[in-house]
Tab-separated table of C-alpha atoms in Angstrom:
chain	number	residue	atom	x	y	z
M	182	UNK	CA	4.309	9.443	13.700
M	183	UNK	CA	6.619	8.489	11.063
M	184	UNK	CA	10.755	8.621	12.405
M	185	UNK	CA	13.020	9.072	10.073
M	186	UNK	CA	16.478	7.139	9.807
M	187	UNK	CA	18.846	7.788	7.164
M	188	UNK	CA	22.140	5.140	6.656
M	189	UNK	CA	25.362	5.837	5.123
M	190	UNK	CA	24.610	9.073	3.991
M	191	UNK	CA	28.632	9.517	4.289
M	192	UNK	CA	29.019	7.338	1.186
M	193	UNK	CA	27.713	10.427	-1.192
M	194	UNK	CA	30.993	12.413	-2.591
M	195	UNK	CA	29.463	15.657	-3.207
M	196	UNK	CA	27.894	17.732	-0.633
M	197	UNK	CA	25.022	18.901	-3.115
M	198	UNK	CA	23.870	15.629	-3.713
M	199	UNK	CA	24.030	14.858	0.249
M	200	UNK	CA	21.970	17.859	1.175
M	201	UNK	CA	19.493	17.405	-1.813
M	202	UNK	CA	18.793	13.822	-0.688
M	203	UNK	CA	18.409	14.827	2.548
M	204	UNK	CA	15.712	17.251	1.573
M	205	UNK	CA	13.817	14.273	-0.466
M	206	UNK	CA	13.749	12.074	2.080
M	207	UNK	CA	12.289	14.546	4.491
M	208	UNK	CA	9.531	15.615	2.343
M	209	UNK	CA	8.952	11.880	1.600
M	210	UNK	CA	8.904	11.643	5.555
M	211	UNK	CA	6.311	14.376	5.378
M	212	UNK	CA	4.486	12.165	3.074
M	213	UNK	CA	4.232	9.706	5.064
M	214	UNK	CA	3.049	10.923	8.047
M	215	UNK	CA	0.417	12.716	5.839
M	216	UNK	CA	-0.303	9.523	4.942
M	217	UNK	CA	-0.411	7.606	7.969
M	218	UNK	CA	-1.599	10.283	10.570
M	219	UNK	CA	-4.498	7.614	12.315
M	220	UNK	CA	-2.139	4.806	11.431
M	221	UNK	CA	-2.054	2.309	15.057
M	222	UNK	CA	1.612	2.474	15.399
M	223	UNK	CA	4.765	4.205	15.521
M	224	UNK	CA	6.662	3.887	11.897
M	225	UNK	CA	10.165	3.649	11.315
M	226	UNK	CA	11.011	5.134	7.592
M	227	UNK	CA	14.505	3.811	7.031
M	228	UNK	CA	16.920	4.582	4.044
M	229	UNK	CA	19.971	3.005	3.723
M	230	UNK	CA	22.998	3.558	0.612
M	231	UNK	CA	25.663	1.776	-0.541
M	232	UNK	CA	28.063	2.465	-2.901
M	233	UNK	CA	30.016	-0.324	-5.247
M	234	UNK	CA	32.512	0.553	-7.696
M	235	UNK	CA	30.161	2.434	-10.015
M	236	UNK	CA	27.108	2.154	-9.063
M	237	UNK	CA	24.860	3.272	-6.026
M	238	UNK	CA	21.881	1.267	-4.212
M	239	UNK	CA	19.327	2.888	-2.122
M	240	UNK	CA	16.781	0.881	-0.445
M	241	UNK	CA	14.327	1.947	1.691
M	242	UNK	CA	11.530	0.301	4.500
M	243	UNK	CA	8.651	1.099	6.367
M	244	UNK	CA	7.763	-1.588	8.560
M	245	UNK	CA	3.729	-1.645	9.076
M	246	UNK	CA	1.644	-3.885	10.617
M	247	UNK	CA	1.392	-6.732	8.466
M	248	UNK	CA	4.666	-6.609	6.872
M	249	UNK	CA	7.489	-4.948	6.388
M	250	UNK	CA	7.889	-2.808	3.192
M	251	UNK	CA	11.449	-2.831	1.462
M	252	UNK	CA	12.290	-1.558	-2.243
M	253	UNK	CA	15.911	-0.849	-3.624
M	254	UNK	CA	17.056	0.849	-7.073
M	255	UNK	CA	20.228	1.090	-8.409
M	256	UNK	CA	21.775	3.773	-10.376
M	257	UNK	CA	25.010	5.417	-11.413
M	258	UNK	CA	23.396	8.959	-10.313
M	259	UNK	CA	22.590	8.899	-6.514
M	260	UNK	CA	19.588	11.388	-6.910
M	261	UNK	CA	18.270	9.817	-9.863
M	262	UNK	CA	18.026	6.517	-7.986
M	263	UNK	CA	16.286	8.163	-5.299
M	264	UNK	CA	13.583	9.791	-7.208
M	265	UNK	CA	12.784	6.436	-8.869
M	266	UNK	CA	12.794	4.586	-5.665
M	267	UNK	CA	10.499	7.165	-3.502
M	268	UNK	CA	8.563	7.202	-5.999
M	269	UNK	CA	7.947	3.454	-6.317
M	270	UNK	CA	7.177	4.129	-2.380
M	271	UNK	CA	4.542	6.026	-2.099
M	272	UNK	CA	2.700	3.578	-4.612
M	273	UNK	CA	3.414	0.501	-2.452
M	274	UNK	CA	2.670	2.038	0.682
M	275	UNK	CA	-0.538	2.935	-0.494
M	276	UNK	CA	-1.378	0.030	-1.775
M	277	UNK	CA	-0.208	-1.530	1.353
M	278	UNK	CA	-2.202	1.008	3.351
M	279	UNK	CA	-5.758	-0.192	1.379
M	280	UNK	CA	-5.136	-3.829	1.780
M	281	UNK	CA	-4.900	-3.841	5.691
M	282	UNK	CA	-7.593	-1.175	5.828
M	283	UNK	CA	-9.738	-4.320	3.937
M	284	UNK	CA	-7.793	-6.987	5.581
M	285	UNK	CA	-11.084	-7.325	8.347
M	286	UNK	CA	-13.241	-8.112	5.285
M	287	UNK	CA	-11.028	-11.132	4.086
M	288	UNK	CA	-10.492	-12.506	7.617
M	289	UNK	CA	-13.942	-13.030	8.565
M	290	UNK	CA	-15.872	-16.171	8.434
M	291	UNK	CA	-18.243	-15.970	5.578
């Protein structure tokens, strides 16, 4: 079970843009749980977005078992530094997902 928790969603002007990203990060919650459906624990898929003067910064993190999973991308388009960064996602929590699946085989005495 993957919850997720979406952070300063307020900071997004247009309502479009709010709605869309909303949509993206439930499908990448989808994902996820897709993903991680005979993971051990319960996962907490956080996004978070700030805004500065011109630019926005979304960051997201998954904490797992052996660490804790946090990427951010900035952008001057909202969406488009959403795509990039879920994107980026899904390849580290994969990756992430294989080495604790092998992490038994480098722990073991040899």
């Amino acid at each position: 079970m993957v919850k997720l928790n979406v952070k300063n969603l307020k900071e997004i002007d247009e309502a479009p843009a709010r709605e869309k990203l909303t949509e993206w990060a439930e499908k990448e919650q989808q994902f996820l749980e897709r993903l991680f459906k005979n993971y051990g624990k319960e996962l907490t898929f956080e996004i978070i977005i700030n805004k500065s003067s011109a630019t926005y910064t979304v960051s997201a993190s998954l904490n797992m078992r052996s660490k804790t999973l946090l990427m951010a991308e900035e952008d001057r388009d909202v969406l488009t530094a959403a795509h990039k960064l879920f994107d980026l996602f899904r390849q580290e929590a994969k990756k992430q997902k294989e080495l604790e699946r092998k992490d038994y085989l480098y722990k073991r005495k040899r």
